[in-house]
Short mmCIF file of N, CA, C and O in Angstrom, two decimals:
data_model
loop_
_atom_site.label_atom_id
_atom_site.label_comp_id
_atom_site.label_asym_id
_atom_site.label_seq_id
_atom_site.Cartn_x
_atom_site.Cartn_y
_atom_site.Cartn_z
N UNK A 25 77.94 117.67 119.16
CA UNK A 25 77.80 118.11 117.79
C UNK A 25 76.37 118.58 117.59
O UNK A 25 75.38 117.98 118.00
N UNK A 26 76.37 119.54 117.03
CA UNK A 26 74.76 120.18 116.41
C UNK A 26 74.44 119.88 115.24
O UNK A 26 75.09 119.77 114.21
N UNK A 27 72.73 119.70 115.62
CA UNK A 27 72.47 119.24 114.21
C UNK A 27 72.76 120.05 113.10
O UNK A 27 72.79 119.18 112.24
N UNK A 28 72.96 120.91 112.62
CA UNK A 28 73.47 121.93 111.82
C UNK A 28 74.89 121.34 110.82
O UNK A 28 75.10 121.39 109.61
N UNK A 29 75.67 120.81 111.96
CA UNK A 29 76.84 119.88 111.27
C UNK A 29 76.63 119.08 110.79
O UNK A 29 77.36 118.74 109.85
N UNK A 30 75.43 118.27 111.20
CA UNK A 30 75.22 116.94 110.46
C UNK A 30 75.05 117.26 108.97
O UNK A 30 74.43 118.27 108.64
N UNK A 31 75.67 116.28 107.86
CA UNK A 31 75.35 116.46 106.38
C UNK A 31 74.43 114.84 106.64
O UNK A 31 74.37 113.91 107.44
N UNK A 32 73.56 115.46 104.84
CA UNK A 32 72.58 114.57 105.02
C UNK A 32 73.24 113.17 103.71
O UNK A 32 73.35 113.57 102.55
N UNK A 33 73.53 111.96 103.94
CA UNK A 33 73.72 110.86 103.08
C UNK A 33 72.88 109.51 102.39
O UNK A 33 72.03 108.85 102.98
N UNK A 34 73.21 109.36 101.41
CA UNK A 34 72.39 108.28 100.49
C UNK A 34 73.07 106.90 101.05
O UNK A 34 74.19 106.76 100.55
N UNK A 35 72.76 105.92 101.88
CA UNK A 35 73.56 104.88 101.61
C UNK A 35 72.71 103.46 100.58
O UNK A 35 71.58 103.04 100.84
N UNK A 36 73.40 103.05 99.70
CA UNK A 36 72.95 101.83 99.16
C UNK A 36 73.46 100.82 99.83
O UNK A 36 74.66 100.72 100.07
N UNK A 37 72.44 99.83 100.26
CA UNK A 37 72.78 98.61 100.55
C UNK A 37 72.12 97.38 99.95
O UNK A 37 70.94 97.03 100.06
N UNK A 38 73.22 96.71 99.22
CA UNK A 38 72.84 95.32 98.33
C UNK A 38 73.30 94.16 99.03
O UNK A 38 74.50 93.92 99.21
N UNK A 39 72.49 93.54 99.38
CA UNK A 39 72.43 92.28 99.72
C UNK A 39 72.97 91.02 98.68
O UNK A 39 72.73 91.14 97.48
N UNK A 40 73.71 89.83 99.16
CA UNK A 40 74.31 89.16 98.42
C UNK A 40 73.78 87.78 98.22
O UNK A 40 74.19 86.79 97.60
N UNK A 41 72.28 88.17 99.27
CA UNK A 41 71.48 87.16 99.25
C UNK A 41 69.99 87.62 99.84
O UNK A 41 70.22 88.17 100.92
N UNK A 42 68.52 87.62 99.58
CA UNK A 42 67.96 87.79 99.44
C UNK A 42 67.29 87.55 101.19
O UNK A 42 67.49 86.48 101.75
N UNK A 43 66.48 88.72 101.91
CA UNK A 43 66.84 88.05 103.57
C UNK A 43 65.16 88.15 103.33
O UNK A 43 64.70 88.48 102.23
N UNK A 44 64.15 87.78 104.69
CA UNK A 44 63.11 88.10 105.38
C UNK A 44 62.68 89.41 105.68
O UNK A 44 63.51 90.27 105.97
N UNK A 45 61.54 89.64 105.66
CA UNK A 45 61.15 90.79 106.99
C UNK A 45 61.50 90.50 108.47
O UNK A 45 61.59 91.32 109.38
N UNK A 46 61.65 89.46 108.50
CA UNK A 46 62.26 89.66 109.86
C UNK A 46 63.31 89.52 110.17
O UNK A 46 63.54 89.63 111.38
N UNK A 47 64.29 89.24 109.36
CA UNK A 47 65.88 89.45 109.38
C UNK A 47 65.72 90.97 109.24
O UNK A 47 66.37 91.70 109.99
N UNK A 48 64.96 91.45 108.40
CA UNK A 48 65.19 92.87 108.03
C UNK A 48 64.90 93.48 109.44
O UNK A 48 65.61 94.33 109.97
N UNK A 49 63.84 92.97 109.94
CA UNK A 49 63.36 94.29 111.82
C UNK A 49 64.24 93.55 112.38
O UNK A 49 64.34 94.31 113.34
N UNK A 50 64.94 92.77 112.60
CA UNK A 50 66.42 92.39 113.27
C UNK A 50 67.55 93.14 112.78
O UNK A 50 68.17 93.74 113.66
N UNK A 51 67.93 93.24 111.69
CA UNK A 51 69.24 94.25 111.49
C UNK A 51 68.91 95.63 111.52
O UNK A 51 69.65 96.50 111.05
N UNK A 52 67.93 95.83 112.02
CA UNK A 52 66.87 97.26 111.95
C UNK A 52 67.15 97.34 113.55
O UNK A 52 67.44 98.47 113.92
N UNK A 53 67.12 96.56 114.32
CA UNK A 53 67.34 96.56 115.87
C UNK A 53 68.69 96.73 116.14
O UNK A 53 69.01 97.79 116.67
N UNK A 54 69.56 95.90 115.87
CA UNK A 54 71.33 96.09 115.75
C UNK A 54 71.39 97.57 115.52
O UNK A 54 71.79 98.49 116.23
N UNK A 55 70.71 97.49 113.95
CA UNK A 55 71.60 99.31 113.54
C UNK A 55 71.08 100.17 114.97
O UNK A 55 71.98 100.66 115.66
N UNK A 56 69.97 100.31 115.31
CA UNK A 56 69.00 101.32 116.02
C UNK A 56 70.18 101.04 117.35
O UNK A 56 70.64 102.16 117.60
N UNK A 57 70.75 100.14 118.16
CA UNK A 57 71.75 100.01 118.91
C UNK A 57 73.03 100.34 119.04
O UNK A 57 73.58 100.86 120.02
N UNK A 58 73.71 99.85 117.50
CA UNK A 58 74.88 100.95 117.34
C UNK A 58 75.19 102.72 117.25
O UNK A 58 76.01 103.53 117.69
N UNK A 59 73.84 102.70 116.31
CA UNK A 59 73.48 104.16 116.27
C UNK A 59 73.81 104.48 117.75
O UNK A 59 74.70 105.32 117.93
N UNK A 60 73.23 103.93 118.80
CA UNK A 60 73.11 104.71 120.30
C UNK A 60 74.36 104.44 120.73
O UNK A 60 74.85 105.38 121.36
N UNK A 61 75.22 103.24 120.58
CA UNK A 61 76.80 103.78 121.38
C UNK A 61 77.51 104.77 120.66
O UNK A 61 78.31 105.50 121.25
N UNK A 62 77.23 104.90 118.92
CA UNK A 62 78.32 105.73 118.73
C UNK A 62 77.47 107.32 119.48
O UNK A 62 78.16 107.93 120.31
N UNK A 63 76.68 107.65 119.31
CA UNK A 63 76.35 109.00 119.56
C UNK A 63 76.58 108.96 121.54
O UNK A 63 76.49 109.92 122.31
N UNK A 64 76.86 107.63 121.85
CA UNK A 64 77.15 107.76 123.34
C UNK A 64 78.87 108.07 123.25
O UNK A 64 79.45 108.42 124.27
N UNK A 65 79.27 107.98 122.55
CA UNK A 65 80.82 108.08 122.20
C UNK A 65 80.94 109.18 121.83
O UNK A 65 82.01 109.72 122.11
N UNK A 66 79.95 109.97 121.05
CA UNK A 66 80.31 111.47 120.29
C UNK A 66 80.32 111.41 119.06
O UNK A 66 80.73 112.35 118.39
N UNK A 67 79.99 110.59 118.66
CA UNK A 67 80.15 110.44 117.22
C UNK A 67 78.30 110.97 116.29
O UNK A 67 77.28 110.29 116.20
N UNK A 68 78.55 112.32 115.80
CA UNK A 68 77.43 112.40 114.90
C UNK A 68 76.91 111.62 113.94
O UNK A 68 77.53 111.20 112.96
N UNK A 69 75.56 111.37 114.27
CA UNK A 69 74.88 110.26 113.24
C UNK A 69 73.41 109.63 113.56
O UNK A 69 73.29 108.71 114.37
N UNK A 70 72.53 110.08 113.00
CA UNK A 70 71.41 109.59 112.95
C UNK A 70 70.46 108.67 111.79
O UNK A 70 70.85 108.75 110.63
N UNK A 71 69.58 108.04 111.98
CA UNK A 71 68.52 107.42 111.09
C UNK A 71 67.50 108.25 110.29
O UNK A 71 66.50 108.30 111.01
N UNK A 72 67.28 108.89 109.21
CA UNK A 72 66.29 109.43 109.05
C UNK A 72 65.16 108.54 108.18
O UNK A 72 64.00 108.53 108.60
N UNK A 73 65.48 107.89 107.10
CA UNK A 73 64.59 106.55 106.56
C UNK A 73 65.20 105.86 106.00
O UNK A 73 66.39 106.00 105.70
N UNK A 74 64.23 104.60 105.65
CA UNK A 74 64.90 103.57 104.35
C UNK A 74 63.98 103.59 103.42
O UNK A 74 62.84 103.97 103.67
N UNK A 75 64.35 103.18 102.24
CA UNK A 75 63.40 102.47 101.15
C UNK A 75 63.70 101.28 101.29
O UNK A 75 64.78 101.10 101.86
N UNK A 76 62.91 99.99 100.84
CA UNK A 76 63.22 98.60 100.97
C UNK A 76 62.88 98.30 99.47
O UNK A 76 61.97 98.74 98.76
N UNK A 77 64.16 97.17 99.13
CA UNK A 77 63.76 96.61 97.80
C UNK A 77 63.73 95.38 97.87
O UNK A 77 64.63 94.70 98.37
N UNK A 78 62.57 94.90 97.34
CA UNK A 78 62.12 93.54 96.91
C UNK A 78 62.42 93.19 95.81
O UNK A 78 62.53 93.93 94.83
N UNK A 79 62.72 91.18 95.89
CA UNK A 79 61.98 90.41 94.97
C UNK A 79 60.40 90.41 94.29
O UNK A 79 59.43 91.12 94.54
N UNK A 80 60.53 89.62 93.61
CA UNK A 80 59.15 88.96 92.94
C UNK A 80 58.82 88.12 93.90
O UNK A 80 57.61 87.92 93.81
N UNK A 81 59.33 87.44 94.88
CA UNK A 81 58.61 86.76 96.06
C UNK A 81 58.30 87.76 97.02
O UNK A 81 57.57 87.28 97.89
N UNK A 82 58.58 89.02 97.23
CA UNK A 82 58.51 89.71 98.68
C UNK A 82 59.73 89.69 99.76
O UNK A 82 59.53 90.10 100.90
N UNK A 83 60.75 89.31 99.42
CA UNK A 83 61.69 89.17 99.94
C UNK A 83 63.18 90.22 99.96
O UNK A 83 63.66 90.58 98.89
N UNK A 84 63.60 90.50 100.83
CA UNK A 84 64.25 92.43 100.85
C UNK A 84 65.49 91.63 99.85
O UNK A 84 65.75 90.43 99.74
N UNK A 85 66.00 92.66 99.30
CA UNK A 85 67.21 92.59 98.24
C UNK A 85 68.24 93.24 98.52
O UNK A 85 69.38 92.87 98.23
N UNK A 86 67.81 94.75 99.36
CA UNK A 86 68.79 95.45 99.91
C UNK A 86 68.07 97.47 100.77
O UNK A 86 66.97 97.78 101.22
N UNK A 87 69.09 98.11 100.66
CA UNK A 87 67.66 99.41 101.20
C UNK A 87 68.73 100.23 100.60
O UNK A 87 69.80 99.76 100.19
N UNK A 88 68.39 101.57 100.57
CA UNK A 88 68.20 102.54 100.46
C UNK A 88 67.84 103.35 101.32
O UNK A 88 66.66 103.69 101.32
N UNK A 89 69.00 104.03 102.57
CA UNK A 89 68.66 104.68 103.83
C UNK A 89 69.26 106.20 103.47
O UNK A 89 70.06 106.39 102.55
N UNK A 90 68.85 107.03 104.16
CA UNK A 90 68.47 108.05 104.34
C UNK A 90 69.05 108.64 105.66
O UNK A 90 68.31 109.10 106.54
N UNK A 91 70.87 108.60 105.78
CA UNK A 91 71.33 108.98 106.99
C UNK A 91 71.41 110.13 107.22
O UNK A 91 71.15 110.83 106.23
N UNK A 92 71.86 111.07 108.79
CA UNK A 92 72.16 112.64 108.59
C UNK A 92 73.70 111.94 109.56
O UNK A 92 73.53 111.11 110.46
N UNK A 93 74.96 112.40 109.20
CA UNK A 93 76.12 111.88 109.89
C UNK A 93 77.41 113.16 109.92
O UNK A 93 77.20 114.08 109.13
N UNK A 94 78.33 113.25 110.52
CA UNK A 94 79.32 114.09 110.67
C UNK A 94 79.94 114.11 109.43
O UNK A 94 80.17 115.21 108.91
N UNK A 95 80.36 112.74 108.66
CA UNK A 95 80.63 112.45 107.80
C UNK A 95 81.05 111.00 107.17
O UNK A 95 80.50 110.09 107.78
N UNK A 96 81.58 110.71 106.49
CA UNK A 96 81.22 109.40 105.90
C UNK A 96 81.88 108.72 106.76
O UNK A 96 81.21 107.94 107.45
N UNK A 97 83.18 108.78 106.97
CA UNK A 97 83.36 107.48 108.02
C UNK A 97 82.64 107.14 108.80
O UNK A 97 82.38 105.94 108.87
N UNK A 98 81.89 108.26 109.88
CA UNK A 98 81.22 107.84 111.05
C UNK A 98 79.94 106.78 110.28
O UNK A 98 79.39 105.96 111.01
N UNK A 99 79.57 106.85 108.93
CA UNK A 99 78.60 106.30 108.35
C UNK A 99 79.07 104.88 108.04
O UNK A 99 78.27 103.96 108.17
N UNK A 100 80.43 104.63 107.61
CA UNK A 100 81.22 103.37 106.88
C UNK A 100 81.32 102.83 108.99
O UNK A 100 80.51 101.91 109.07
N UNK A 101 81.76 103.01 110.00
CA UNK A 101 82.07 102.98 111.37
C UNK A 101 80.41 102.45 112.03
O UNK A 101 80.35 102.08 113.20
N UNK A 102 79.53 102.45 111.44
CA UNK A 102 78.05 102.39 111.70
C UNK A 102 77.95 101.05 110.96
O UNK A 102 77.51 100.10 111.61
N UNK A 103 78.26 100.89 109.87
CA UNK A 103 77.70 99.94 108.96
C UNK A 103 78.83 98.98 108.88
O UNK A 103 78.74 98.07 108.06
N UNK A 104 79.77 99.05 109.56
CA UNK A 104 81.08 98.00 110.22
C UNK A 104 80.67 97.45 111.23
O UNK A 104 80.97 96.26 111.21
N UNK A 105 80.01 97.82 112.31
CA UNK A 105 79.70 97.61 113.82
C UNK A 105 78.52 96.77 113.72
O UNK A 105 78.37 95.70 114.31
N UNK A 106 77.50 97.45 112.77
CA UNK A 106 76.10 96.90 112.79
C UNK A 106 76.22 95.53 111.96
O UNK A 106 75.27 94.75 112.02
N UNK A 107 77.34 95.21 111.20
CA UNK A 107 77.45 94.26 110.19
C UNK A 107 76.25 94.46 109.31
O UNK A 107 75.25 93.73 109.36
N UNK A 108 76.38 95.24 108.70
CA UNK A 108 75.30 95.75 107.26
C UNK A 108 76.29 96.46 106.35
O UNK A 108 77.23 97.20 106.62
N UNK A 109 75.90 96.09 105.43
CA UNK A 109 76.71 96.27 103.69
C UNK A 109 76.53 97.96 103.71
O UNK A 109 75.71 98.50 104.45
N UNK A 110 77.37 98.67 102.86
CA UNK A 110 77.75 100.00 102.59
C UNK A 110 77.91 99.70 101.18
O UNK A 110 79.11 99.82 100.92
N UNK A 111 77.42 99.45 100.40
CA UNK A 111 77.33 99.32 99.04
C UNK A 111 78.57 100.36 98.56
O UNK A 111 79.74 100.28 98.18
N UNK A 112 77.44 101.51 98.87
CA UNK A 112 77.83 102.73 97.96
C UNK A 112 76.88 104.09 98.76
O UNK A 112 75.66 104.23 98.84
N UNK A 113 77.86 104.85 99.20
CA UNK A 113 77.46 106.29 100.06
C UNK A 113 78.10 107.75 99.44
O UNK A 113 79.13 108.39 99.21
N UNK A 114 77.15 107.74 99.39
CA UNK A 114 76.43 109.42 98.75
C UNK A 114 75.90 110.68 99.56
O UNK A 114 74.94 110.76 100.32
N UNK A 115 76.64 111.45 99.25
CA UNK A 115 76.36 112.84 99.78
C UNK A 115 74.50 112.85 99.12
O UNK A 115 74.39 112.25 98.05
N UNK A 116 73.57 113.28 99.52
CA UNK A 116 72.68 113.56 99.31
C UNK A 116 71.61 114.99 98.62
O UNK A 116 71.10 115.89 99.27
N UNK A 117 71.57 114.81 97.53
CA UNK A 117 70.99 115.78 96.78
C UNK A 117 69.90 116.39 97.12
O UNK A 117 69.41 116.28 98.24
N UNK A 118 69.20 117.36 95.81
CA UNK A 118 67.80 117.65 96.49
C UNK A 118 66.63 116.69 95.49
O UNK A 118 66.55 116.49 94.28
N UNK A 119 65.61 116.12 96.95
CA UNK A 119 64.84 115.46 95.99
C UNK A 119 64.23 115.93 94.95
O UNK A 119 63.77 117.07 95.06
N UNK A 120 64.07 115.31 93.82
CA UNK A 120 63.01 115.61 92.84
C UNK A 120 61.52 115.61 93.11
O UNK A 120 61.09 115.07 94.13
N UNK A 121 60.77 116.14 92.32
CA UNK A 121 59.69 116.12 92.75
C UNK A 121 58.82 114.85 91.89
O UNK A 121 59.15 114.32 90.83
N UNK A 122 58.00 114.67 92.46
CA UNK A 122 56.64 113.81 91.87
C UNK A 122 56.03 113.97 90.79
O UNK A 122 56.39 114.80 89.96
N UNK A 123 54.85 113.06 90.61
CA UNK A 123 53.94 113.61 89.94
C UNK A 123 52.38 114.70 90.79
O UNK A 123 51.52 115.21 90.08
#
């Protein structure tokens, strides 16, 4: 698949309990692993970023990633494997701008 096919997606992920930074670079390692069998399988789909949301202690709540994928299943098929929440996935708009 070429990157050209890839569409770009919003995924929300809410947590149902409040994890670590280092639970977080641990399910950050899983995903970065699944990512590599499915694209060893054929399956389009890459990482492009996250946002991370905190507590008032510092503690992640959930993210806000920034996938490029064939299409949503291969995205819902990612976030099944990796055992990470799919809140809610979104075709991806154009950003707004700043100040």
């Amino acid at each position: 698949m070429s990157d050209g096919e890839l569409e770009d997606f919003t995924i929300l992920r809410e947590l149902d309990e409040p994890i670590s930074e280092d639970e977080l670079d641990a399910a950050g390692e899983k995903s970065g692993e699944v990512l590599e069998r499915l694209r060893e399988e054929g399956v389009g789909i890459e990482w492009v970023d996250s946002e991370v949301m905190t507590d008032e202690d510092g503690d992640v709540t959930g993210t806000f990633c920034h996938y490029r994928a064939e299409d949503e299943e291969a995205i819902r098929e990612h976030a099944d494997r990796a055992g990470l929440p799919a809140t809610r996935i979104d075709r991806r708009g154009d950003p707004l701008e700043g100040e």
